[in-house]
Amino acid sequence: MKKILNTIWVMGVLTLAVFCLSACDRDLDVQQSYPFTVETMPVQKDIIRGQTAEIRCTLKRGGEFADTRYTIRYFQSDGKGLLRNDNGTVFKPNDRYPLTKDVFRLYYTSLSSDRQTIDVYVEDSFGRVQQLTFSFNNEREEGKDKPASSRH
């Protein structure tokens, strides 16, 4: 009986050793992809043709990895307008542009008198995407039924 218990004990220890040693890996596991968010200050809701709205943005990283690159692009689903960054670069819809700063500004200029909606996408080099949607109402349309003295 003692011999059987010793055999079971030895087999248990060997099984535990094989289980523990098989989990070892020589490669160092370095996390490269971290979640991120893009935060904005409040943005105006009303805009008229020719007016520019400022969108102040901050990229908040969940961690730092030196080789992570960020790009920005936009798509306009309603209305017509231009989006540019604080360097003056006018964005073309769905073209990617490098995002080189964590704090940046975007400027949207209305080119129509319709309701306008833009979707801004910030993507990292690992495929994580943050989408921001901005909608602007035409100030004249919103104020048609209001008396002139109540609009400020």
PDB file of C-alpha atoms in Angstrom:
ATOM      1  CA  MET A   1       0.000   0.000   0.000  1.00  0.00           C
ATOM      2  CA  LYS A   2       2.835   2.383   0.885  1.00  0.00           C
ATOM      3  CA  LYS A   3       4.445   1.677  -2.488  1.00  0.00           C
ATOM      4  CA  ILE A   4       1.218   2.613  -4.300  1.00  0.00           C
ATOM      5  CA  LEU A   5       0.896   5.882  -2.341  1.00  0.00           C
ATOM      6  CA  ASN A   6       4.542   6.766  -3.100  1.00  0.00           C
ATOM      7  CA  THR A   7       3.962   6.059  -6.800  1.00  0.00           C
ATOM      8  CA  ILE A   8       0.829   8.240  -6.831  1.00  0.00           C
ATOM      9  CA  TRP A   9       2.697  11.011  -4.993  1.00  0.00           C
ATOM     10  CA  VAL A  10       5.655  10.870  -7.454  1.00  0.00           C
ATOM     11  CA  MET A  11       3.278  10.886 -10.440  1.00  0.00           C
ATOM     12  CA  GLY A  12       1.439  13.885  -8.967  1.00  0.00           C
ATOM     13  CA  VAL A  13       4.686  15.815  -8.445  1.00  0.00           C
ATOM     14  CA  LEU A  14       5.850  14.987 -11.988  1.00  0.00           C
ATOM     15  CA  THR A  15       2.481  16.050 -13.431  1.00  0.00           C
ATOM     16  CA  LEU A  16       2.636  19.328 -11.510  1.00  0.00           C
ATOM     17  CA  ALA A  17       6.218  19.938 -12.703  1.00  0.00           C
ATOM     18  CA  VAL A  18       5.294  19.272 -16.342  1.00  0.00           C
ATOM     19  CA  PHE A  19       2.271  21.557 -16.044  1.00  0.00           C
ATOM     20  CA  CYS A  20       4.284  24.395 -14.477  1.00  0.00           C
ATOM     21  CA  LEU A  21       7.284  24.121 -16.790  1.00  0.00           C
ATOM     22  CA  SER A  22       5.185  23.954 -19.950  1.00  0.00           C
ATOM     23  CA  ALA A  23       3.724  27.380 -19.088  1.00  0.00           C
ATOM     24  CA  CYS A  24       7.174  28.999 -19.165  1.00  0.00           C
ATOM     25  CA  ASP A  25       8.114  31.061 -22.200  1.00  0.00           C
ATOM     26  CA  ARG A  26      11.491  32.537 -23.024  1.00  0.00           C
ATOM     27  CA  ASP A  27       9.968  35.521 -24.843  1.00  0.00           C
ATOM     28  CA  LEU A  28       9.360  38.643 -22.811  1.00  0.00           C
ATOM     29  CA  ASP A  29       5.724  39.684 -23.142  1.00  0.00           C
ATOM     30  CA  VAL A  30       5.701  43.443 -23.856  1.00  0.00           C
ATOM     31  CA  GLN A  31       2.320  45.113 -24.228  1.00  0.00           C
ATOM     32  CA  GLN A  32       2.303  47.283 -27.324  1.00  0.00           C
ATOM     33  CA  SER A  33      -1.351  48.103 -27.863  1.00  0.00           C
ATOM     34  CA  TYR A  34      -3.071  50.236 -25.244  1.00  0.00           C
ATOM     35  CA  PRO A  35      -6.626  51.566 -25.260  1.00  0.00           C
ATOM     36  CA  PHE A  36      -7.080  55.285 -25.803  1.00  0.00           C
ATOM     37  CA  THR A  37      -9.829  57.874 -25.875  1.00  0.00           C
ATOM     38  CA  VAL A  38     -10.228  61.258 -27.517  1.00  0.00           C
ATOM     39  CA  GLU A  39     -11.864  63.868 -25.307  1.00  0.00           C
ATOM     40  CA  THR A  40     -13.272  67.160 -26.555  1.00  0.00           C
ATOM     41  CA  MET A  41     -14.348  70.387 -24.975  1.00  0.00           C
ATOM     42  CA  PRO A  42     -18.025  71.247 -25.581  1.00  0.00           C
ATOM     43  CA  VAL A  43     -18.659  72.162 -29.224  1.00  0.00           C
ATOM     44  CA  GLN A  44     -21.250  74.637 -30.499  1.00  0.00           C
ATOM     45  CA  LYS A  45     -24.408  73.103 -31.948  1.00  0.00           C
ATOM     46  CA  ASP A  46     -25.486  75.953 -34.252  1.00  0.00           C
ATOM     47  CA  ILE A  47     -23.542  77.229 -37.231  1.00  0.00           C
ATOM     48  CA  ILE A  48     -24.260  79.402 -40.268  1.00  0.00           C
ATOM     49  CA  ARG A  49     -22.761  79.206 -43.726  1.00  0.00           C
ATOM     50  CA  GLY A  50     -19.183  80.529 -43.694  1.00  0.00           C
ATOM     51  CA  GLN A  51     -18.829  80.249 -39.909  1.00  0.00           C
ATOM     52  CA  THR A  52     -16.028  78.180 -38.332  1.00  0.00           C
ATOM     53  CA  ALA A  53     -16.460  76.005 -35.236  1.00  0.00           C
ATOM     54  CA  GLU A  54     -13.438  75.120 -33.102  1.00  0.00           C
ATOM     55  CA  ILE A  55     -13.142  71.571 -31.754  1.00  0.00           C
ATOM     56  CA  ARG A  56     -10.537  71.223 -28.977  1.00  0.00           C
ATOM     57  CA  CYS A  57      -9.319  67.643 -28.622  1.00  0.00           C
ATOM     58  CA  THR A  58      -7.089  65.716 -26.232  1.00  0.00           C
ATOM     59  CA  LEU A  59      -5.768  62.225 -26.917  1.00  0.00           C
ATOM     60  CA  LYS A  60      -5.758  60.238 -23.644  1.00  0.00           C
ATOM     61  CA  ARG A  61      -3.544  57.154 -23.838  1.00  0.00           C
ATOM     62  CA  GLY A  62      -4.081  54.132 -21.609  1.00  0.00           C
ATOM     63  CA  GLY A  63      -0.330  53.457 -21.728  1.00  0.00           C
ATOM     64  CA  GLU A  64       2.794  54.481 -23.569  1.00  0.00           C
ATOM     65  CA  PHE A  65       4.474  52.509 -26.350  1.00  0.00           C
ATOM     66  CA  ALA A  66       7.071  54.465 -28.300  1.00  0.00           C
ATOM     67  CA  ASP A  67       6.217  53.018 -31.730  1.00  0.00           C
ATOM     68  CA  THR A  68       2.470  53.702 -31.577  1.00  0.00           C
ATOM     69  CA  ARG A  69       1.353  56.033 -34.351  1.00  0.00           C
ATOM     70  CA  TYR A  70      -2.004  57.775 -34.546  1.00  0.00           C
ATOM     71  CA  THR A  71      -3.888  58.956 -37.619  1.00  0.00           C
ATOM     72  CA  ILE A  72      -7.011  61.056 -38.055  1.00  0.00           C
ATOM     73  CA  ARG A  73      -9.632  61.103 -40.813  1.00  0.00           C
ATOM     74  CA  TYR A  74     -13.197  62.288 -41.197  1.00  0.00           C
ATOM     75  CA  PHE A  75     -16.363  61.623 -43.152  1.00  0.00           C
ATOM     76  CA  GLN A  76     -19.210  64.071 -43.698  1.00  0.00           C
ATOM     77  CA  SER A  77     -22.571  62.311 -43.886  1.00  0.00           C
ATOM     78  CA  ASP A  78     -24.786  65.435 -43.941  1.00  0.00           C
ATOM     79  CA  GLY A  79     -24.248  68.922 -45.320  1.00  0.00           C
ATOM     80  CA  LYS A  80     -21.095  70.382 -46.771  1.00  0.00           C
ATOM     81  CA  GLY A  81     -18.054  71.897 -45.096  1.00  0.00           C
ATOM     82  CA  LEU A  82     -14.302  71.829 -44.592  1.00  0.00           C
ATOM     83  CA  LEU A  83     -12.310  70.356 -41.729  1.00  0.00           C
ATOM     84  CA  ARG A  84      -8.763  71.485 -41.035  1.00  0.00           C
ATOM     85  CA  ASN A  85      -6.291  71.041 -38.210  1.00  0.00           C
ATOM     86  CA  ASP A  86      -4.422  73.649 -36.191  1.00  0.00           C
ATOM     87  CA  ASN A  87      -1.527  73.529 -38.683  1.00  0.00           C
ATOM     88  CA  GLY A  88      -3.852  74.686 -41.469  1.00  0.00           C
ATOM     89  CA  THR A  89      -4.009  71.353 -43.311  1.00  0.00           C
ATOM     90  CA  VAL A  90      -7.419  70.983 -44.978  1.00  0.00           C
ATOM     91  CA  PHE A  91      -8.570  67.373 -44.646  1.00  0.00           C
ATOM     92  CA  LYS A  92     -10.009  65.434 -47.555  1.00  0.00           C
ATOM     93  CA  PRO A  93     -12.818  63.037 -46.584  1.00  0.00           C
ATOM     94  CA  ASN A  94     -11.563  59.534 -45.678  1.00  0.00           C
ATOM     95  CA  ASP A  95      -7.880  60.409 -46.185  1.00  0.00           C
ATOM     96  CA  ARG A  96      -5.658  59.620 -43.200  1.00  0.00           C
ATOM     97  CA  TYR A  97      -3.418  62.265 -41.695  1.00  0.00           C
ATOM     98  CA  PRO A  98      -0.744  61.704 -39.033  1.00  0.00           C
ATOM     99  CA  LEU A  99      -1.658  62.922 -35.570  1.00  0.00           C
ATOM    100  CA  THR A 100       1.570  64.217 -34.045  1.00  0.00           C
ATOM    101  CA  LYS A 101       0.279  65.886 -30.864  1.00  0.00           C
ATOM    102  CA  ASP A 102      -1.831  64.679 -27.950  1.00  0.00           C
ATOM    103  CA  VAL A 103      -3.550  68.075 -27.639  1.00  0.00           C
ATOM    104  CA  PHE A 104      -4.828  69.447 -30.929  1.00  0.00           C
ATOM    105  CA  ARG A 105      -7.588  71.543 -32.457  1.00  0.00           C
ATOM    106  CA  LEU A 106      -9.822  70.971 -35.434  1.00  0.00           C
ATOM    107  CA  TYR A 107     -11.708  73.700 -37.256  1.00  0.00           C
ATOM    108  CA  TYR A 108     -14.918  72.962 -39.127  1.00  0.00           C
ATOM    109  CA  THR A 109     -16.133  75.601 -41.602  1.00  0.00           C
ATOM    110  CA  SER A 110     -19.713  75.365 -42.837  1.00  0.00           C
ATOM    111  CA  LEU A 111     -20.219  75.594 -46.593  1.00  0.00           C
ATOM    112  CA  SER A 112     -23.969  74.983 -46.613  1.00  0.00           C
ATOM    113  CA  SER A 113     -27.160  76.098 -44.939  1.00  0.00           C
ATOM    114  CA  ASP A 114     -28.301  72.536 -44.190  1.00  0.00           C
ATOM    115  CA  ARG A 115     -27.892  70.417 -41.089  1.00  0.00           C
ATOM    116  CA  GLN A 116     -24.324  69.128 -41.031  1.00  0.00           C
ATOM    117  CA  THR A 117     -22.797  66.013 -39.475  1.00  0.00           C
ATOM    118  CA  ILE A 118     -19.171  64.928 -39.468  1.00  0.00           C
ATOM    119  CA  ASP A 119     -17.636  61.758 -38.070  1.00  0.00           C
ATOM    120  CA  VAL A 120     -13.998  62.048 -36.981  1.00  0.00           C
ATOM    121  CA  TYR A 121     -11.973  58.848 -36.580  1.00  0.00           C
ATOM    122  CA  VAL A 122      -8.711  58.605 -34.631  1.00  0.00           C
ATOM    123  CA  GLU A 123      -6.914  55.295 -35.173  1.00  0.00           C
ATOM    124  CA  ASP A 124      -3.719  53.882 -33.712  1.00  0.00           C
ATOM    125  CA  SER A 125      -1.187  51.721 -35.549  1.00  0.00           C
ATOM    126  CA  PHE A 126      -2.702  48.589 -33.962  1.00  0.00           C
ATOM    127  CA  GLY A 127      -6.173  49.147 -35.420  1.00  0.00           C
ATOM    128  CA  ARG A 128      -7.957  50.592 -32.377  1.00  0.00           C
ATOM    129  CA  VAL A 129     -10.409  53.334 -33.427  1.00  0.00           C
ATOM    130  CA  GLN A 130     -12.217  56.118 -31.583  1.00  0.00           C
ATOM    131  CA  GLN A 131     -15.137  57.760 -33.401  1.00  0.00           C
ATOM    132  CA  LEU A 132     -16.409  61.241 -32.602  1.00  0.00           C
ATOM    133  CA  THR A 133     -19.590  62.604 -34.183  1.00  0.00           C
ATOM    134  CA  PHE A 134     -20.346  66.315 -34.419  1.00  0.00           C
ATOM    135  CA  SER A 135     -23.699  67.680 -35.594  1.00  0.00           C
ATOM    136  CA  PHE A 136     -24.379  71.292 -36.441  1.00  0.00           C
ATOM    137  CA  ASN A 137     -27.782  72.881 -37.003  1.00  0.00           C
ATOM    138  CA  ASN A 138     -28.205  75.846 -39.276  1.00  0.00           C
ATOM    139  CA  GLU A 139     -28.781  78.842 -37.001  1.00  0.00           C
ATOM    140  CA  ARG A 140     -31.161  80.526 -39.452  1.00  0.00           C
ATOM    141  CA  GLU A 141     -33.386  77.456 -39.762  1.00  0.00           C
ATOM    142  CA  GLU A 142     -33.567  77.004 -35.996  1.00  0.00           C
ATOM    143  CA  GLY A 143     -34.471  80.667 -35.449  1.00  0.00           C
ATOM    144  CA  LYS A 144     -37.105  81.110 -38.204  1.00  0.00           C
ATOM    145  CA  ASP A 145     -40.089  80.960 -35.864  1.00  0.00           C
ATOM    146  CA  LYS A 146     -38.515  82.982 -33.034  1.00  0.00           C
ATOM    147  CA  PRO A 147     -38.858  86.752 -32.781  1.00  0.00           C
ATOM    148  CA  ALA A 148     -35.647  88.637 -33.557  1.00  0.00           C
ATOM    149  CA  SER A 149     -35.350  90.008 -30.009  1.00  0.00           C
ATOM    150  CA  SER A 150     -35.139  86.531 -28.434  1.00  0.00           C
ATOM    151  CA  ARG A 151     -32.144  85.377 -30.521  1.00  0.00           C
ATOM    152  CA  HIS A 152     -28.754  86.128 -28.985  1.00  0.00           C
TER     153      HIS A 152
END
